[in-house]
Amino acid sequence: MIYSRTIIYFFSLILFQSYVNLIHCECPSDTILEPCSCILTIPSHTYLLFNDFNPETIYIHEKSIVCEHIDNTSFDLQQIFINLNSYLNENETDFDSFLLYNTSVVYLPENVFSNITFKSLMFQDNRMLTTINVNAFTYFKDSVETFETLNTNLSDSDTIFSILKQFTNLRRVSMHNDRLTSIPNYAFNHTNLTNIWFGTESQRTSQPIETIGQYAFYHVPNLRLLRIFSPNLTHINKYSFAQRNRSSTDTMLHIYLGGEKLQSTSFPLTSLSRFRSRAVFLRLYNTNLTYLEETIFQPFLETHPSSIIDINYTNMNFKCDCRSAWIQYDYLRDIDKLDNRVYGYRCWAIDFSNCTSIVKSIM
């Protein structure tokens, strides 16, 4: 009898779990959502930008809503979700992702999705999208893990970053080819945030950021990847990249910086030395750097024995002169080239013996 009851109990659990899965995977009829639709796979443009064609990373396999190819000024996104909310049961309102793609939407109002929730918000090729109400997503702010934009007209940095701060469980931010000109002070305060993209190093996408505020990433202890490519960035503030706490993991922090207005004098003292003894891989690409200032980049390399600088071939104006001789003096390792912690440095074979420097005078 006990054995039979156990079987019935486990069978009931299986049926209940199947019912729950059905609820979370089953799409409502498209007639309710028109001109939008509910689908089970959505491509993430972030991974597509990096030529990552692994289906497990670029597709989300849960029920999601897509509104795409809508060129209609009377299109009312909020009304669609009001209608959907009235149709769904209370336990059917959780979706995985929302994608707004290639539409003429200009404004997202307060509580735009009614009581519908999403984990990922993606806005791509909405070139007229100019404003998002600061309370557009407040209802489900604790659910959002991913926020992505590509080719929009969004320019109000204060509002956008106020929205991002609401997302307590944010894991990934990816914003490309918008019109944001600044990253404010204390921009991020997310424990789970690991990846931030503002443009890519290939120059296919950028963000016209002019300033990065003080302590912008101070409260992001588990940040692993930060990419900023801006044609307008000229200066890095002293505390822009400062970290408050050591990472809870031993993973290296990757920072990729690019932009033709970045110069050798764009980095003030200690601006690259406030990583709380964390290993950092710093890649500089498509810049106007002509040398690496010893008082800036040597302390950076000394903050952690595994920290690395990459000045690859895209830094076309880099010169092999005495201002960079310190790299050869301090970091040339003949035994194993991989131990030379300045990747892409094109001057290893140059004879700097005639250079006058502090290092040489000591020698």
JSON list of N, CA, C and O in Angstrom, two decimals, residues 338-359:
[
{"chain": "A", "resi": 338, "resn": "LEU", "atom": "N", "xyz": [54.82, 34.38, -24.65]},
{"chain": "A", "resi": 338, "resn": "LEU", "atom": "CA", "xyz": [53.54, 34.60, -23.98]},
{"chain": "A", "resi": 338, "resn": "LEU", "atom": "C", "xyz": [53.71, 35.29, -22.64]},
{"chain": "A", "resi": 338, "resn": "LEU", "atom": "O", "xyz": [52.76, 35.83, -22.08]},
{"chain": "A", "resi": 339, "resn": "ASP", "atom": "N", "xyz": [54.94, 35.25, -22.11]},
{"chain": "A", "resi": 339, "resn": "ASP", "atom": "CA", "xyz": [55.20, 35.94, -20.84]},
{"chain": "A", "resi": 339, "resn": "ASP", "atom": "C", "xyz": [55.40, 37.44, -21.04]},
{"chain": "A", "resi": 339, "resn": "ASP", "atom": "O", "xyz": [55.45, 38.19, -20.05]},
{"chain": "A", "resi": 340, "resn": "ASN", "atom": "N", "xyz": [55.55, 37.87, -22.28]},
{"chain": "A", "resi": 340, "resn": "ASN", "atom": "CA", "xyz": [55.64, 39.30, -22.55]},
{"chain": "A", "resi": 340, "resn": "ASN", "atom": "C", "xyz": [54.24, 39.90, -22.42]},
{"chain": "A", "resi": 340, "resn": "ASN", "atom": "O", "xyz": [53.39, 39.72, -23.28]},
{"chain": "A", "resi": 341, "resn": "ARG", "atom": "N", "xyz": [53.99, 40.58, -21.33]},
{"chain": "A", "resi": 341, "resn": "ARG", "atom": "CA", "xyz": [52.62, 40.92, -20.93]},
{"chain": "A", "resi": 341, "resn": "ARG", "atom": "C", "xyz": [52.04, 42.13, -21.66]},
{"chain": "A", "resi": 341, "resn": "ARG", "atom": "O", "xyz": [50.97, 42.60, -21.31]},
{"chain": "A", "resi": 342, "resn": "VAL", "atom": "N", "xyz": [52.74, 42.61, -22.68]},
{"chain": "A", "resi": 342, "resn": "VAL", "atom": "CA", "xyz": [52.20, 43.66, -23.54]},
{"chain": "A", "resi": 342, "resn": "VAL", "atom": "C", "xyz": [52.00, 43.05, -24.92]},
{"chain": "A", "resi": 342, "resn": "VAL", "atom": "O", "xyz": [52.91, 43.01, -25.74]},
{"chain": "A", "resi": 343, "resn": "TYR", "atom": "N", "xyz": [50.80, 42.53, -25.17]},
{"chain": "A", "resi": 343, "resn": "TYR", "atom": "CA", "xyz": [50.51, 41.87, -26.43]},
{"chain": "A", "resi": 343, "resn": "TYR", "atom": "C", "xyz": [50.44, 42.90, -27.56]},
{"chain": "A", "resi": 343, "resn": "TYR", "atom": "O", "xyz": [49.99, 44.02, -27.37]},
{"chain": "A", "resi": 344, "resn": "GLY", "atom": "N", "xyz": [50.90, 42.50, -28.72]},
{"chain": "A", "resi": 344, "resn": "GLY", "atom": "CA", "xyz": [50.83, 43.37, -29.89]},
{"chain": "A", "resi": 344, "resn": "GLY", "atom": "C", "xyz": [51.89, 44.45, -29.92]},
{"chain": "A", "resi": 344, "resn": "GLY", "atom": "O", "xyz": [51.92, 45.25, -30.86]},
{"chain": "A", "resi": 345, "resn": "TYR", "atom": "N", "xyz": [52.75, 44.47, -28.93]},
{"chain": "A", "resi": 345, "resn": "TYR", "atom": "CA", "xyz": [53.83, 45.47, -28.89]},
{"chain": "A", "resi": 345, "resn": "TYR", "atom": "C", "xyz": [54.79, 45.19, -30.03]},
{"chain": "A", "resi": 345, "resn": "TYR", "atom": "O", "xyz": [55.38, 44.10, -30.12]},
{"chain": "A", "resi": 346, "resn": "ARG", "atom": "N", "xyz": [54.95, 46.12, -30.93]},
{"chain": "A", "resi": 346, "resn": "ARG", "atom": "CA", "xyz": [55.70, 45.88, -32.16]},
{"chain": "A", "resi": 346, "resn": "ARG", "atom": "C", "xyz": [57.18, 46.27, -32.06]},
{"chain": "A", "resi": 346, "resn": "ARG", "atom": "O", "xyz": [57.88, 46.28, -33.07]},
{"chain": "A", "resi": 347, "resn": "CYS", "atom": "N", "xyz": [57.63, 46.59, -30.86]},
{"chain": "A", "resi": 347, "resn": "CYS", "atom": "CA", "xyz": [58.98, 47.15, -30.73]},
{"chain": "A", "resi": 347, "resn": "CYS", "atom": "C", "xyz": [59.96, 46.25, -29.98]},
{"chain": "A", "resi": 347, "resn": "CYS", "atom": "O", "xyz": [61.03, 46.71, -29.57]},
{"chain": "A", "resi": 348, "resn": "TRP", "atom": "N", "xyz": [59.61, 44.97, -29.80]},
{"chain": "A", "resi": 348, "resn": "TRP", "atom": "CA", "xyz": [60.49, 44.10, -29.03]},
{"chain": "A", "resi": 348, "resn": "TRP", "atom": "C", "xyz": [61.90, 44.04, -29.63]},
{"chain": "A", "resi": 348, "resn": "TRP", "atom": "O", "xyz": [62.89, 43.91, -28.90]},
{"chain": "A", "resi": 349, "resn": "ALA", "atom": "N", "xyz": [62.00, 44.10, -30.95]},
{"chain": "A", "resi": 349, "resn": "ALA", "atom": "CA", "xyz": [63.32, 43.94, -31.60]},
{"chain": "A", "resi": 349, "resn": "ALA", "atom": "C", "xyz": [64.10, 45.25, -31.72]},
{"chain": "A", "resi": 349, "resn": "ALA", "atom": "O", "xyz": [65.24, 45.26, -32.19]},
{"chain": "A", "resi": 350, "resn": "ILE", "atom": "N", "xyz": [63.51, 46.35, -31.28]},
{"chain": "A", "resi": 350, "resn": "ILE", "atom": "CA", "xyz": [64.17, 47.65, -31.40]},
{"chain": "A", "resi": 350, "resn": "ILE", "atom": "C", "xyz": [65.27, 47.80, -30.34]},
{"chain": "A", "resi": 350, "resn": "ILE", "atom": "O", "xyz": [65.11, 47.39, -29.18]},
{"chain": "A", "resi": 351, "resn": "ASP", "atom": "N", "xyz": [66.37, 48.39, -30.72]},
{"chain": "A", "resi": 351, "resn": "ASP", "atom": "CA", "xyz": [67.46, 48.67, -29.79]},
{"chain": "A", "resi": 351, "resn": "ASP", "atom": "C", "xyz": [67.23, 50.03, -29.14]},
{"chain": "A", "resi": 351, "resn": "ASP", "atom": "O", "xyz": [67.32, 51.07, -29.78]},
{"chain": "A", "resi": 352, "resn": "PHE", "atom": "N", "xyz": [66.91, 50.00, -27.85]},
{"chain": "A", "resi": 352, "resn": "PHE", "atom": "CA", "xyz": [66.64, 51.23, -27.10]},
{"chain": "A", "resi": 352, "resn": "PHE", "atom": "C", "xyz": [67.85, 51.64, -26.25]},
{"chain": "A", "resi": 352, "resn": "PHE", "atom": "O", "xyz": [67.71, 52.43, -25.31]},
{"chain": "A", "resi": 353, "resn": "SER", "atom": "N", "xyz": [69.01, 51.12, -26.54]},
{"chain": "A", "resi": 353, "resn": "SER", "atom": "CA", "xyz": [70.17, 51.38, -25.69]},
{"chain": "A", "resi": 353, "resn": "SER", "atom": "C", "xyz": [70.57, 52.85, -25.66]},
{"chain": "A", "resi": 353, "resn": "SER", "atom": "O", "xyz": [71.23, 53.30, -24.71]},
{"chain": "A", "resi": 354, "resn": "ASN", "atom": "N", "xyz": [70.20, 53.60, -26.67]},
{"chain": "A", "resi": 354, "resn": "ASN", "atom": "CA", "xyz": [70.56, 55.02, -26.70]},
{"chain": "A", "resi": 354, "resn": "ASN", "atom": "C", "xyz": [69.52, 55.90, -26.02]},
{"chain": "A", "resi": 354, "resn": "ASN", "atom": "O", "xyz": [69.68, 57.13, -25.96]},
{"chain": "A", "resi": 355, "resn": "CYS", "atom": "N", "xyz": [68.44, 55.30, -25.54]},
{"chain": "A", "resi": 355, "resn": "CYS", "atom": "CA", "xyz": [67.40, 56.09, -24.89]},
{"chain": "A", "resi": 355, "resn": "CYS", "atom": "C", "xyz": [67.85, 56.52, -23.50]},
{"chain": "A", "resi": 355, "resn": "CYS", "atom": "O", "xyz": [68.46, 55.75, -22.75]},
{"chain": "A", "resi": 356, "resn": "THR", "atom": "N", "xyz": [67.55, 57.72, -23.15]},
{"chain": "A", "resi": 356, "resn": "THR", "atom": "CA", "xyz": [67.80, 58.22, -21.80]},
{"chain": "A", "resi": 356, "resn": "THR", "atom": "C", "xyz": [66.51, 58.09, -21.01]},
{"chain": "A", "resi": 356, "resn": "THR", "atom": "O", "xyz": [65.48, 58.64, -21.40]},
{"chain": "A", "resi": 357, "resn": "SER", "atom": "N", "xyz": [66.53, 57.40, -19.92]},
{"chain": "A", "resi": 357, "resn": "SER", "atom": "CA", "xyz": [65.32, 57.19, -19.12]},
{"chain": "A", "resi": 357, "resn": "SER", "atom": "C", "xyz": [65.71, 56.95, -17.69]},
{"chain": "A", "resi": 357, "resn": "SER", "atom": "O", "xyz": [66.88, 56.73, -17.36]},
{"chain": "A", "resi": 358, "resn": "ILE", "atom": "N", "xyz": [64.77, 56.97, -16.85]},
{"chain": "A", "resi": 358, "resn": "ILE", "atom": "CA", "xyz": [65.02, 56.70, -15.44]},
{"chain": "A", "resi": 358, "resn": "ILE", "atom": "C", "xyz": [65.56, 55.29, -15.27]},
{"chain": "A", "resi": 358, "resn": "ILE", "atom": "O", "xyz": [66.49, 55.03, -14.52]},
{"chain": "A", "resi": 359, "resn": "VAL", "atom": "N", "xyz": [64.98, 54.36, -16.07]},
{"chain": "A", "resi": 359, "resn": "VAL", "atom": "CA", "xyz": [65.41, 52.98, -15.95]},
{"chain": "A", "resi": 359, "resn": "VAL", "atom": "C", "xyz": [66.86, 52.84, -16.32]},
{"chain": "A", "resi": 359, "resn": "VAL", "atom": "O", "xyz": [67.66, 52.20, -15.64]}
]
